[in-house]
Short mmCIF file of C-alpha atoms in Angstrom, two decimals:
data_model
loop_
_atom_site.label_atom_id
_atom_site.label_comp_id
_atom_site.label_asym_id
_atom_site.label_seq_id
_atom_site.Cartn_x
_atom_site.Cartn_y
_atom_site.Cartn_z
CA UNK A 1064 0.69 0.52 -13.47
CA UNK A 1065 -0.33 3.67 -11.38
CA UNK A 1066 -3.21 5.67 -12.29
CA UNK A 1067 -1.17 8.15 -12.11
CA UNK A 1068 1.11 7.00 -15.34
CA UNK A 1069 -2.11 6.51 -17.24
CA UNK A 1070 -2.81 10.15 -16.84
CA UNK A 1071 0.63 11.01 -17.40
CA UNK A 1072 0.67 9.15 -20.66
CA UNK A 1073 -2.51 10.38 -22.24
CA UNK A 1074 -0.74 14.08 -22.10
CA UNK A 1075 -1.77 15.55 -25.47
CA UNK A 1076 -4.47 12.63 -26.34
CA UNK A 1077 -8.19 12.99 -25.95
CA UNK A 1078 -9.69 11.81 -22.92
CA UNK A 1079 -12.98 11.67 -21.21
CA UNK A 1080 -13.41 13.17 -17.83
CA UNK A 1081 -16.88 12.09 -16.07
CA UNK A 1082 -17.50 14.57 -13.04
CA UNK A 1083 -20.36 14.27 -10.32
CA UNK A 1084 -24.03 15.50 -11.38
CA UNK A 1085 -23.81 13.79 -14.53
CA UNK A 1086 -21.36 15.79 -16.63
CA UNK A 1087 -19.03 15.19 -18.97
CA UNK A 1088 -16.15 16.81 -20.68
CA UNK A 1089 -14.38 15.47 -23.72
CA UNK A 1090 -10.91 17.10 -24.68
CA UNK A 1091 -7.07 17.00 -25.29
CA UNK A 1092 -5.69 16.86 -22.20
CA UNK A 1093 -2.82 19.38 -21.89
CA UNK A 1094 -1.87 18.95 -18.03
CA UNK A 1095 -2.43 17.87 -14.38
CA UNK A 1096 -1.24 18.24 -11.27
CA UNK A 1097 -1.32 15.47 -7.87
CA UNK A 1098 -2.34 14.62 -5.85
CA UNK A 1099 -5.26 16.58 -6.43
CA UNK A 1100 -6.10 15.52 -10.23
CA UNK A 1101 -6.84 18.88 -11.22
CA UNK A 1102 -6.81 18.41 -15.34
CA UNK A 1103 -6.41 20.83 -18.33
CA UNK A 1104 -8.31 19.77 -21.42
CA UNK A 1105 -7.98 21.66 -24.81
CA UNK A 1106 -10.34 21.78 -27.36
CA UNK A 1107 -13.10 20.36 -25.25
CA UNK A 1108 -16.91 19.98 -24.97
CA UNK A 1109 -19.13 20.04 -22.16
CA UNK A 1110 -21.71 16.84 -22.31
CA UNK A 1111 -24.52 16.97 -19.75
CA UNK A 1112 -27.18 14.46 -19.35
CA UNK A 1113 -25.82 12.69 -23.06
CA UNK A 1114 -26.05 16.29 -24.66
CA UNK A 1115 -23.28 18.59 -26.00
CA UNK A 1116 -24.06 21.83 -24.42
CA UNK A 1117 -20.90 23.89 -25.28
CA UNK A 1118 -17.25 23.80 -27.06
CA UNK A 1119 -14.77 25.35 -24.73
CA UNK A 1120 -11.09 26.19 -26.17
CA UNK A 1121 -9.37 25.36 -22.58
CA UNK A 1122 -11.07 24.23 -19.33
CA UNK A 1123 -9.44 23.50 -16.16
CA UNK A 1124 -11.61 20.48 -14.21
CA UNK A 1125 -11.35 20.42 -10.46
CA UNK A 1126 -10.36 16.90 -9.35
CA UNK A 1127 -12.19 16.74 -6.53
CA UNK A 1128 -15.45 16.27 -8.76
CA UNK A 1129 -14.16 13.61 -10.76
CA UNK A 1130 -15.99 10.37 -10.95
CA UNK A 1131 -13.69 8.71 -13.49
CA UNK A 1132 -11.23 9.33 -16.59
CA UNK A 1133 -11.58 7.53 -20.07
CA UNK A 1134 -7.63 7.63 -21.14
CA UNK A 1135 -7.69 7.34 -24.93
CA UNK B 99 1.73 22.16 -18.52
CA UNK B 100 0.04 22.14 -14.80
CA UNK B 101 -3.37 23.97 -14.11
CA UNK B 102 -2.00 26.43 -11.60
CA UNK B 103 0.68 27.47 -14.23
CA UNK B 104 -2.63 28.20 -16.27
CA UNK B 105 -4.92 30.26 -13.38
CA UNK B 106 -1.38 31.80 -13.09
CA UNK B 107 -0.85 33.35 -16.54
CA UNK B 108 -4.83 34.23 -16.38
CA UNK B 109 -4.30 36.69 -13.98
CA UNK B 110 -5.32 40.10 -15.05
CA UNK B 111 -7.71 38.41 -17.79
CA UNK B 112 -11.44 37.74 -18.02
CA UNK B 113 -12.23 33.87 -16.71
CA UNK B 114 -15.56 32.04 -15.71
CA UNK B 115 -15.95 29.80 -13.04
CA UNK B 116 -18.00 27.53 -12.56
CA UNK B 117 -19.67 26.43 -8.86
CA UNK B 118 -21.52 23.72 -7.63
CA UNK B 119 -25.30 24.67 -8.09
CA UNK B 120 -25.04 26.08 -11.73
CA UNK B 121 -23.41 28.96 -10.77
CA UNK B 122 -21.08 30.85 -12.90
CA UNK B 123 -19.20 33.85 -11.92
CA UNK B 124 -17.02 35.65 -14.89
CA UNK B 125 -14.92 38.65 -14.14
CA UNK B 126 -11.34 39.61 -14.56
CA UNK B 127 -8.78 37.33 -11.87
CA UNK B 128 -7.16 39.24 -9.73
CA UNK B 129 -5.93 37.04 -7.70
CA UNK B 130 -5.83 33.27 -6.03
CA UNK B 131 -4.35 31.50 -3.64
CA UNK B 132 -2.68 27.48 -3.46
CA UNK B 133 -3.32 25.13 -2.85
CA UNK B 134 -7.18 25.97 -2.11
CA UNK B 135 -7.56 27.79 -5.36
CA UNK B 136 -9.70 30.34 -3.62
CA UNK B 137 -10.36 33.14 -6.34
CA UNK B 138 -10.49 36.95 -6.40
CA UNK B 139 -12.25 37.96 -9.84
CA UNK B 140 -13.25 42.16 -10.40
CA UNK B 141 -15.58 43.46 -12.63
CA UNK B 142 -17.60 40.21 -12.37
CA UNK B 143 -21.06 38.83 -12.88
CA UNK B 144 -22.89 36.42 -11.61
CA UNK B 145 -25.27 34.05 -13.69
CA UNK B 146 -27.93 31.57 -12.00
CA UNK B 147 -28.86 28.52 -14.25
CA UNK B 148 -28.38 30.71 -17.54
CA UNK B 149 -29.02 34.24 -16.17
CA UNK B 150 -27.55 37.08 -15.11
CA UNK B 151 -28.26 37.93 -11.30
CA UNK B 152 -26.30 40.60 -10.41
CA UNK B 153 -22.60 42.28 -11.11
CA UNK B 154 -20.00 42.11 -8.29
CA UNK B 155 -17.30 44.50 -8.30
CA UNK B 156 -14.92 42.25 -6.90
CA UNK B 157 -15.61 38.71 -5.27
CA UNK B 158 -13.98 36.37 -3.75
CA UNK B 159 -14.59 32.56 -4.54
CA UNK B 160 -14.05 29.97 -2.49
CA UNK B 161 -11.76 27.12 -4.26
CA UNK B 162 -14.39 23.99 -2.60
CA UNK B 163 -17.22 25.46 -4.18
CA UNK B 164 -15.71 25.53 -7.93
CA UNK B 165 -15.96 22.50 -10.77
CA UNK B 166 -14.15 24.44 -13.34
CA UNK B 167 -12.41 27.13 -14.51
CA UNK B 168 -12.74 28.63 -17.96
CA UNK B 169 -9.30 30.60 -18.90
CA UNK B 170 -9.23 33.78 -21.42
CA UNK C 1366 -4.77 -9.18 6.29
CA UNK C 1367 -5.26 -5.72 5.14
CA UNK C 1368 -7.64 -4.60 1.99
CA UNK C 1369 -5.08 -3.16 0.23
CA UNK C 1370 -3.29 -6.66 0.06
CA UNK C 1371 -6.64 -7.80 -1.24
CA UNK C 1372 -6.92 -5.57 -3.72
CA UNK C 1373 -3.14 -5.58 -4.95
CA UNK C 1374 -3.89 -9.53 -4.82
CA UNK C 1375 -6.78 -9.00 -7.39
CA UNK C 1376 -4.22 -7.06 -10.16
CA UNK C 1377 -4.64 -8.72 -13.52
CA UNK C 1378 -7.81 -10.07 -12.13
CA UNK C 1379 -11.49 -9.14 -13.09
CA UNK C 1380 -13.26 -6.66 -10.20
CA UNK C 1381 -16.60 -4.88 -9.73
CA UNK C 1382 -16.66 -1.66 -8.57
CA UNK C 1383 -19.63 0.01 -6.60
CA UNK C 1384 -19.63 4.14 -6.58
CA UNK C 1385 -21.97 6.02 -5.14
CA UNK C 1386 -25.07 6.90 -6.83
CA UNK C 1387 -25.66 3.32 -7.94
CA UNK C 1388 -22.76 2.82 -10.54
CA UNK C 1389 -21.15 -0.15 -10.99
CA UNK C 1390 -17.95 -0.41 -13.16
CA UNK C 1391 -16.46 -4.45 -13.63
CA UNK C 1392 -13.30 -5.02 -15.27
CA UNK C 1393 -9.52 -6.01 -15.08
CA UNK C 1394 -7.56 -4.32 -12.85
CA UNK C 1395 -5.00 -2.97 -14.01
CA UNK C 1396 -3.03 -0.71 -11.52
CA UNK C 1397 -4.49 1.12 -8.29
CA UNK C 1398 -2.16 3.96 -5.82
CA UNK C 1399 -2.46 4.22 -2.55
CA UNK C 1400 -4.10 5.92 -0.07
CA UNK C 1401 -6.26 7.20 -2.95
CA UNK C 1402 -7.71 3.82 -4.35
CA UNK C 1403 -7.72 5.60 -7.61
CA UNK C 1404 -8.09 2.31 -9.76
CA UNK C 1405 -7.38 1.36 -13.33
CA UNK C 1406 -10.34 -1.22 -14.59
CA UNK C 1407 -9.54 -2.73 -18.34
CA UNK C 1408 -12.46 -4.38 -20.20
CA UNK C 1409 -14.76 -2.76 -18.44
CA UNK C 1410 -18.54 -2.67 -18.20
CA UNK C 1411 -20.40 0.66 -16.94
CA UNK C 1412 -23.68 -0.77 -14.97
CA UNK C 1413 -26.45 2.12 -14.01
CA UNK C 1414 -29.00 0.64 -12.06
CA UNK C 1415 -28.89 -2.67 -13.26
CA UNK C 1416 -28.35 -1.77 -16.75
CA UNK C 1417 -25.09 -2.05 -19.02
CA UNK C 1418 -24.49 1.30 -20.42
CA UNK C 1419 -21.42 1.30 -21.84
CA UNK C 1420 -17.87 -0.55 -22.60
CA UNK C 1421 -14.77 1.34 -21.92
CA UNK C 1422 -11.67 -0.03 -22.61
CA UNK C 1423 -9.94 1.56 -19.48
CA UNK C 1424 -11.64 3.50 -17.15
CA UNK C 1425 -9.74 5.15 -13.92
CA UNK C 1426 -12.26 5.27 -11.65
CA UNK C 1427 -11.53 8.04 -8.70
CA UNK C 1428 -11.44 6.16 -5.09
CA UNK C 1429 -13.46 9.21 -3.54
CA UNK C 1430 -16.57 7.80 -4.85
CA UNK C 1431 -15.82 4.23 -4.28
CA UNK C 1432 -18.70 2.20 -1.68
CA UNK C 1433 -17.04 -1.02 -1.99
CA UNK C 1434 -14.94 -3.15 -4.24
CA UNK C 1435 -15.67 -7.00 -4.94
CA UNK C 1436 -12.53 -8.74 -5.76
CA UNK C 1437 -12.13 -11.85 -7.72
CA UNK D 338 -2.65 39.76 -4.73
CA UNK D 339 -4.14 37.04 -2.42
CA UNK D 340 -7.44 36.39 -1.48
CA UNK D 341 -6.19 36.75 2.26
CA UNK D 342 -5.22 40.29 1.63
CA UNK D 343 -8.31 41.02 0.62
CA UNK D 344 -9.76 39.52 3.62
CA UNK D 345 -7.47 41.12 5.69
CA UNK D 346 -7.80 44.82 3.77
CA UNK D 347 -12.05 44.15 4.66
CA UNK D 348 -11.57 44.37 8.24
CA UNK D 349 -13.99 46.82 9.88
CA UNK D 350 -15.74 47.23 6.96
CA UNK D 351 -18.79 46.34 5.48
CA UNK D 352 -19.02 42.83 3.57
CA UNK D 353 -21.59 40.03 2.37
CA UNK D 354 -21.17 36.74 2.90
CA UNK D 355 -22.66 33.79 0.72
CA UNK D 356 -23.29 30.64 2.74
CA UNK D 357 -23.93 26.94 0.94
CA UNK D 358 -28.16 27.04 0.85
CA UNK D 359 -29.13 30.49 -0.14
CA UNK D 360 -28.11 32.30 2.82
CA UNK D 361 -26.51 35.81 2.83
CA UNK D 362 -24.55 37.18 5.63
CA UNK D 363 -23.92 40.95 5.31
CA UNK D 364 -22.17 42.55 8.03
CA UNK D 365 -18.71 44.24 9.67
CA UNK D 366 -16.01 42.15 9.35
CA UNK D 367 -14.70 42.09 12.78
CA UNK D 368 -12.30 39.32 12.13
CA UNK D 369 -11.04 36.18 10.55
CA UNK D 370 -8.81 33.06 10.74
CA UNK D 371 -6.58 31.47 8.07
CA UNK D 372 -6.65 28.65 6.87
CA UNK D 373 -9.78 27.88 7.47
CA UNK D 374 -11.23 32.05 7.33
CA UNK D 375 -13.86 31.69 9.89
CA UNK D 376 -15.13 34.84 10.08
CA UNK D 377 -16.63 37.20 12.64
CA UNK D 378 -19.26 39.83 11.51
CA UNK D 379 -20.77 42.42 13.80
CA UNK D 380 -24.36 44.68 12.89
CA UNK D 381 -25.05 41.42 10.77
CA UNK D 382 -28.13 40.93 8.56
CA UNK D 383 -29.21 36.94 7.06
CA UNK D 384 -30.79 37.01 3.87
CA UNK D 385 -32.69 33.69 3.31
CA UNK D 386 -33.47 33.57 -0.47
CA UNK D 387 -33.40 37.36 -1.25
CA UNK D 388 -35.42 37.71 2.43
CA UNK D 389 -33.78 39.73 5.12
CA UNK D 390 -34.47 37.77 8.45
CA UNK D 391 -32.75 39.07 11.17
CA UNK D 392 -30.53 41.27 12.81
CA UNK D 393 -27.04 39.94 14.51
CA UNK D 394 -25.16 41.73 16.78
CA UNK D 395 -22.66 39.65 15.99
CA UNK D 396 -22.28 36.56 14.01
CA UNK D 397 -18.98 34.03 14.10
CA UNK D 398 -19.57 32.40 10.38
CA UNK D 399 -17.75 29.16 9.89
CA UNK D 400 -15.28 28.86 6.28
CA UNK D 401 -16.86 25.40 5.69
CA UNK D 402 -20.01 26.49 4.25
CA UNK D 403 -18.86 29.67 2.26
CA UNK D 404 -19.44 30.14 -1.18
CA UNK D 405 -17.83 33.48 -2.15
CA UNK D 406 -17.09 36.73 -0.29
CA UNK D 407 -18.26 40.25 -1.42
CA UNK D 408 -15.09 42.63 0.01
CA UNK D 409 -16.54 46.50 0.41
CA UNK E 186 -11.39 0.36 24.94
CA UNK E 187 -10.97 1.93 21.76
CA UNK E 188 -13.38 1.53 18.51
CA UNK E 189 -10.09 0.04 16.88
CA UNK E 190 -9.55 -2.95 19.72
CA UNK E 191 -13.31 -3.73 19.38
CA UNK E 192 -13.02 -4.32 15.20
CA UNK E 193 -9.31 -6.00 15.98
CA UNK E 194 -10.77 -8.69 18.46
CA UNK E 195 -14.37 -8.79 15.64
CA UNK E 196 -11.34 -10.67 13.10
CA UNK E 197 -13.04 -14.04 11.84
CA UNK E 198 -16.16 -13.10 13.66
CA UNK E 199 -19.40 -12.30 12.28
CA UNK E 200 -20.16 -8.09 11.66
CA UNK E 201 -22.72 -6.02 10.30
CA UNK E 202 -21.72 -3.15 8.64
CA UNK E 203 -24.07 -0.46 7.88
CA UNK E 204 -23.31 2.01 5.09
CA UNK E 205 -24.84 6.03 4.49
CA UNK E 206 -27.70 5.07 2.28
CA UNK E 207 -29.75 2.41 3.97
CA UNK E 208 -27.33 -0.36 2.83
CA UNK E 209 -26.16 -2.88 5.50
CA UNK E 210 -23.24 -5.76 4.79
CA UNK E 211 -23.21 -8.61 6.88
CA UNK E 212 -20.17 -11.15 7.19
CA UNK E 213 -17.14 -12.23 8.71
CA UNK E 214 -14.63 -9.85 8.98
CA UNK E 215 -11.20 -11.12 7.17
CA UNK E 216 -9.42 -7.80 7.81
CA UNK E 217 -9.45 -3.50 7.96
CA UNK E 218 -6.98 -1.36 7.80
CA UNK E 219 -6.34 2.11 9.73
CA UNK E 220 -7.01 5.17 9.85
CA UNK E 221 -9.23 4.67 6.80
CA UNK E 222 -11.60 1.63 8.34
CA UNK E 223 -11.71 0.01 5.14
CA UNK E 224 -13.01 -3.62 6.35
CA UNK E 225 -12.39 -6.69 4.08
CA UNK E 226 -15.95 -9.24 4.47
CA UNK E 227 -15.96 -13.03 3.43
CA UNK E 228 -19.29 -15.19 3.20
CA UNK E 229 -20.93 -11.75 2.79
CA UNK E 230 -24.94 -10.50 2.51
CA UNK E 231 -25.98 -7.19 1.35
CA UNK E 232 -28.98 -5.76 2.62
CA UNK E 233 -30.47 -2.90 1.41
CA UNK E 234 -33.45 -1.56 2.97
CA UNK E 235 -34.00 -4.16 4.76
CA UNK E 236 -34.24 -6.80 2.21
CA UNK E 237 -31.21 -8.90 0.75
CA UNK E 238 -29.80 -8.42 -2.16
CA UNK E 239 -26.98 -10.38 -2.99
CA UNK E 240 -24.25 -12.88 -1.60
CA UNK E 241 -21.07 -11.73 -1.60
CA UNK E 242 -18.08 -14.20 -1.39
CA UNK E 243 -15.66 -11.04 -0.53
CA UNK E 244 -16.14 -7.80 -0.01
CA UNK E 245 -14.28 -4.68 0.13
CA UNK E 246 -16.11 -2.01 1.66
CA UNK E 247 -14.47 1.53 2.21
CA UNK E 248 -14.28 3.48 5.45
CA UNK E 249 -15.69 6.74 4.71
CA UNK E 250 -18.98 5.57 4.11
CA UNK E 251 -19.05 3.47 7.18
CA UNK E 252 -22.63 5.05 9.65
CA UNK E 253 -21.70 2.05 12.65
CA UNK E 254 -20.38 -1.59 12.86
CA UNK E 255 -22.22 -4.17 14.89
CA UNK E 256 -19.47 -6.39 16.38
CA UNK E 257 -20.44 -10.02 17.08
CA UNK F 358 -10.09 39.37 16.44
CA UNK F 359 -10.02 35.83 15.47
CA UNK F 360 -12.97 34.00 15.66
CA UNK F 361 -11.52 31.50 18.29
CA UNK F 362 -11.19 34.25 20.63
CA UNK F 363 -14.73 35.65 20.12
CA UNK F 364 -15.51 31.75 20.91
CA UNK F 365 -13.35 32.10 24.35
CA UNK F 366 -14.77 35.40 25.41
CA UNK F 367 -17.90 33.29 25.41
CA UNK F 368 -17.04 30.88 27.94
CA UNK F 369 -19.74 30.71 30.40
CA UNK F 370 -22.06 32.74 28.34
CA UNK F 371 -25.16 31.97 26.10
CA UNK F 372 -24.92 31.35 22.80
CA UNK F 373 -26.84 30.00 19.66
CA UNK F 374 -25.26 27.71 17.62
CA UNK F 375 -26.79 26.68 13.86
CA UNK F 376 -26.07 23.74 12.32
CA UNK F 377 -26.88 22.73 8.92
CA UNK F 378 -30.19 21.21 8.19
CA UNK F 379 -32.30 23.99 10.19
CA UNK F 380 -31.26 23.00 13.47
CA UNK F 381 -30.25 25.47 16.40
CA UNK F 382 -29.13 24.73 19.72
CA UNK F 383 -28.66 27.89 22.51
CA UNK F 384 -27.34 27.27 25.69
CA UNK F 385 -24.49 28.50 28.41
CA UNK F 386 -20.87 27.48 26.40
CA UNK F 387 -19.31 25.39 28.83
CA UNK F 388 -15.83 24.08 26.36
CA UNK F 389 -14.80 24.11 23.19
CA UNK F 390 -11.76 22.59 21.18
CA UNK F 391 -9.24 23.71 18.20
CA UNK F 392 -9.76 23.27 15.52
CA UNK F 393 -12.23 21.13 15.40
CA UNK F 394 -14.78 23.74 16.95
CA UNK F 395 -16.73 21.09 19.08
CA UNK F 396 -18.81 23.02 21.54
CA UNK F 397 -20.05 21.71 25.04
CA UNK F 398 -23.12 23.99 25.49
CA UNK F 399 -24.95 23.45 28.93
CA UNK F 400 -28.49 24.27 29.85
CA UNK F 401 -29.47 24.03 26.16
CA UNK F 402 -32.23 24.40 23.90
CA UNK F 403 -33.07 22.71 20.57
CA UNK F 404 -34.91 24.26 18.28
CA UNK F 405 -35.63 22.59 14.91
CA UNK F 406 -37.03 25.31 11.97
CA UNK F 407 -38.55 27.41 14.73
CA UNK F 408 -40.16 25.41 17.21
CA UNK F 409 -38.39 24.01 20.29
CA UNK F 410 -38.11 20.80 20.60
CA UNK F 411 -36.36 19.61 23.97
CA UNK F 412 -34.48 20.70 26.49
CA UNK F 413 -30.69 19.43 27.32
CA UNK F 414 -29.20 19.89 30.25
CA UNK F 415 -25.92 19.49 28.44
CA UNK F 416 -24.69 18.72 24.68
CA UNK F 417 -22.12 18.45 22.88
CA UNK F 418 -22.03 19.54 19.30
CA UNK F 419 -19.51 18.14 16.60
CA UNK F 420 -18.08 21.39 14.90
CA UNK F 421 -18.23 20.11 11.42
CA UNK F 422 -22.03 20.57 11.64
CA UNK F 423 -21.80 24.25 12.43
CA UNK F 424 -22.71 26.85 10.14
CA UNK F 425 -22.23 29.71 12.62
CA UNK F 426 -22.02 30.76 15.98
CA UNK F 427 -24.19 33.58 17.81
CA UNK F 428 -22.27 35.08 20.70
CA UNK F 429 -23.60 36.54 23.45
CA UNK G 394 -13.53 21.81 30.11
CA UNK G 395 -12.89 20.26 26.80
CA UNK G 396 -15.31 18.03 24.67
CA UNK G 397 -12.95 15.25 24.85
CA UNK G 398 -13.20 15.41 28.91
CA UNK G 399 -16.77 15.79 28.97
CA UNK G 400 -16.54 12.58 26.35
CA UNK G 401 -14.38 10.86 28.66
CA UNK G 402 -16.12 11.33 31.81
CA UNK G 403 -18.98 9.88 29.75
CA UNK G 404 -17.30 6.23 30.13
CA UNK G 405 -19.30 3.60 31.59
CA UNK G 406 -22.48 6.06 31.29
CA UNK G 407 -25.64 6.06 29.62
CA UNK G 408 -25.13 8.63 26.44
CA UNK G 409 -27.01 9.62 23.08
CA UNK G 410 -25.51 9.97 20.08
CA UNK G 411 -27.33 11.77 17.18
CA UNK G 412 -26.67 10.79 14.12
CA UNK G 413 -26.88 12.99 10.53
CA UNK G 414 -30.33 11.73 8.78
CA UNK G 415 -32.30 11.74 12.04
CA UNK G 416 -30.90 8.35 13.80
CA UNK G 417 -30.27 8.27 17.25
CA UNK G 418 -27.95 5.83 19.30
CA UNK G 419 -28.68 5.44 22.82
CA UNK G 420 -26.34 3.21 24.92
CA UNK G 421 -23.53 2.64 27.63
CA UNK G 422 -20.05 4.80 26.82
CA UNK G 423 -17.37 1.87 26.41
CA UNK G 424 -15.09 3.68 24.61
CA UNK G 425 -13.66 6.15 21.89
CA UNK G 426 -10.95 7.48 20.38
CA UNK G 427 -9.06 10.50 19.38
CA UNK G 428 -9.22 12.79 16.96
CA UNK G 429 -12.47 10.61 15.34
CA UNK G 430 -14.48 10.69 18.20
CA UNK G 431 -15.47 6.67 16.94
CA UNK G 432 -17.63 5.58 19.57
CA UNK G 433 -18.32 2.24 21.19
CA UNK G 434 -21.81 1.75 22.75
CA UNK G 435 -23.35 -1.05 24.76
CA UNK G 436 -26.53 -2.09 25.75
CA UNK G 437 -27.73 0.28 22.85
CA UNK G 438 -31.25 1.19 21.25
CA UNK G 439 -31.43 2.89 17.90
CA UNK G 440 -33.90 5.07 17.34
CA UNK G 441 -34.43 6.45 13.72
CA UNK G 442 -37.18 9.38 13.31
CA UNK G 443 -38.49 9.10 16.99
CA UNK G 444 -38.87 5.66 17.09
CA UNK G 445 -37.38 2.45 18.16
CA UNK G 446 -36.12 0.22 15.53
CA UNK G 447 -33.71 -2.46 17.32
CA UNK G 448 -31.56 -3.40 20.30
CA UNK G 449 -27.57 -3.01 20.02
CA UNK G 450 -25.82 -5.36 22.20
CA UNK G 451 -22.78 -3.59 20.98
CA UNK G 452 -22.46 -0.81 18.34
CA UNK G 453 -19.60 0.83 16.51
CA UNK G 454 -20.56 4.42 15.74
CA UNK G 455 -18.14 6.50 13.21
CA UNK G 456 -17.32 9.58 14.44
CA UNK G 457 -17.57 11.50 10.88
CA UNK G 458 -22.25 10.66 11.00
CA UNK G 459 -21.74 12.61 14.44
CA UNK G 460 -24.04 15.83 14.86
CA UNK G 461 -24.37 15.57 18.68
CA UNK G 462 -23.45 13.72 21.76
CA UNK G 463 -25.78 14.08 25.08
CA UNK G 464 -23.84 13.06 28.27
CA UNK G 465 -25.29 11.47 31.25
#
């Protein structure tokens, strides 16, 4: 299995995306594009340093910051 | 859905960006470009860690520099 | 023979992962794409510093931040 | 409209340049490149942290290290 | 010569491999790959500042975070 | 103008060259490439946060290090 | 002249490389390549903050640590 297809098939499932700096979002993931890994979450909070800081309705993460992604 | 289709239909709406360095800049998108995702946003502002440093008329954001991308 | 025969050779197979910043991730891999080394680790074990953090039960670790990979 | 046009619309006029670091660039735009919009200023002032420094007759800023552009 | 003969004719020979960070691998190099430099070590030592750290029976060790290689 | 021809028009002339980290070098321009921007400056100066600290009678400086370019 | 002449005419000469993070690299030209600008160096000293930490039979250097090259 590609990575790749384990984005693919978390489409519309939660997901955790940890980026660089010790941030994470939690949210429905509602697209991406490749190669760059750019992700759309829905419905999503902002975790930094192991504390929620914010609930944001759509967010669009750059992939170039991602450290890794917890499919669902 | 991919996350250029979603800078796309923000154009003409208020977004917030995010930088590297806690830097957020809000403002209306006017414009971008792929695949560098450089930004034009008008009637912006620009907050430093939590505060607000100074409003740009129109700026123009280099796509390297940005973690994410609130949409309206 | 190359690393990427290494790692293909390691599929199914339990890994630790080094990223920068002192992260460690072990697990099963599960799937990687190439030239990326974006890999899929199942099982796995978050280590900060020394310390176990967390379990995830799949983790797609980025291959940007990757230092080095220690197969089976 | 693209952030190139706006580039290209700034030429011989005045705009301010944010560098990675703190530094500010404010100056003439004399010129540019694409992709990587290296930039050529003329009657240049740096601003280190909110501190002008000095005065450039003219200043060939490289892409790399920009943050966002002010256009006039 | 080229960098790339040197590491082809260091195969089965003892290296040292010195990462950004202050982290140094030592160990016989089993293979690499190009343009990335991704070098595979067996019967490996890491080193970090200066002391050892661990055996490693194979190692993986990716490219872009490569400072120099000592061949044998 | 483009930058690159700015950077031509130099040929033979002093310039001062910044690279991140506080360093400047200033010397004659002997070459450059495209694109990388890798500068041969001759008769050269370092000077590190203010204070000169050798002489070089010739240098070559990797472009990805530059943050900009004084011309003459 | 180009930077990859003045690199070439380099061969078989005593250079110095310097490093990002302050090392230094001192040592005969034996080769390079192209577009990297990997470098091969014998009879080599490095030299980290000013001083001399070990002799380099033979040394590797990755083009990407590069900040500048003296020639002979």
């Amino acid at each position: 299995m590609k990575p790749l297809e384990v984005i693919h098939s978390s489409l519309e499932k939660r997901i955790l995306v940890e980026l660089r700096g010790g941030r994470e979002y939690r949210g429905i993931l509602e697209g991406y594009d490749h190669p760059h890994l750019n992700l759309i979450l829905r419905n999503a909070e902002e975790i930094i340093e192991g504390e929620k800081k914010r609930e944001l309705e759509k967010v669009i993460v750059r992939g170039d910051n991602i450290v890794y992604i917890l499919p669902p």
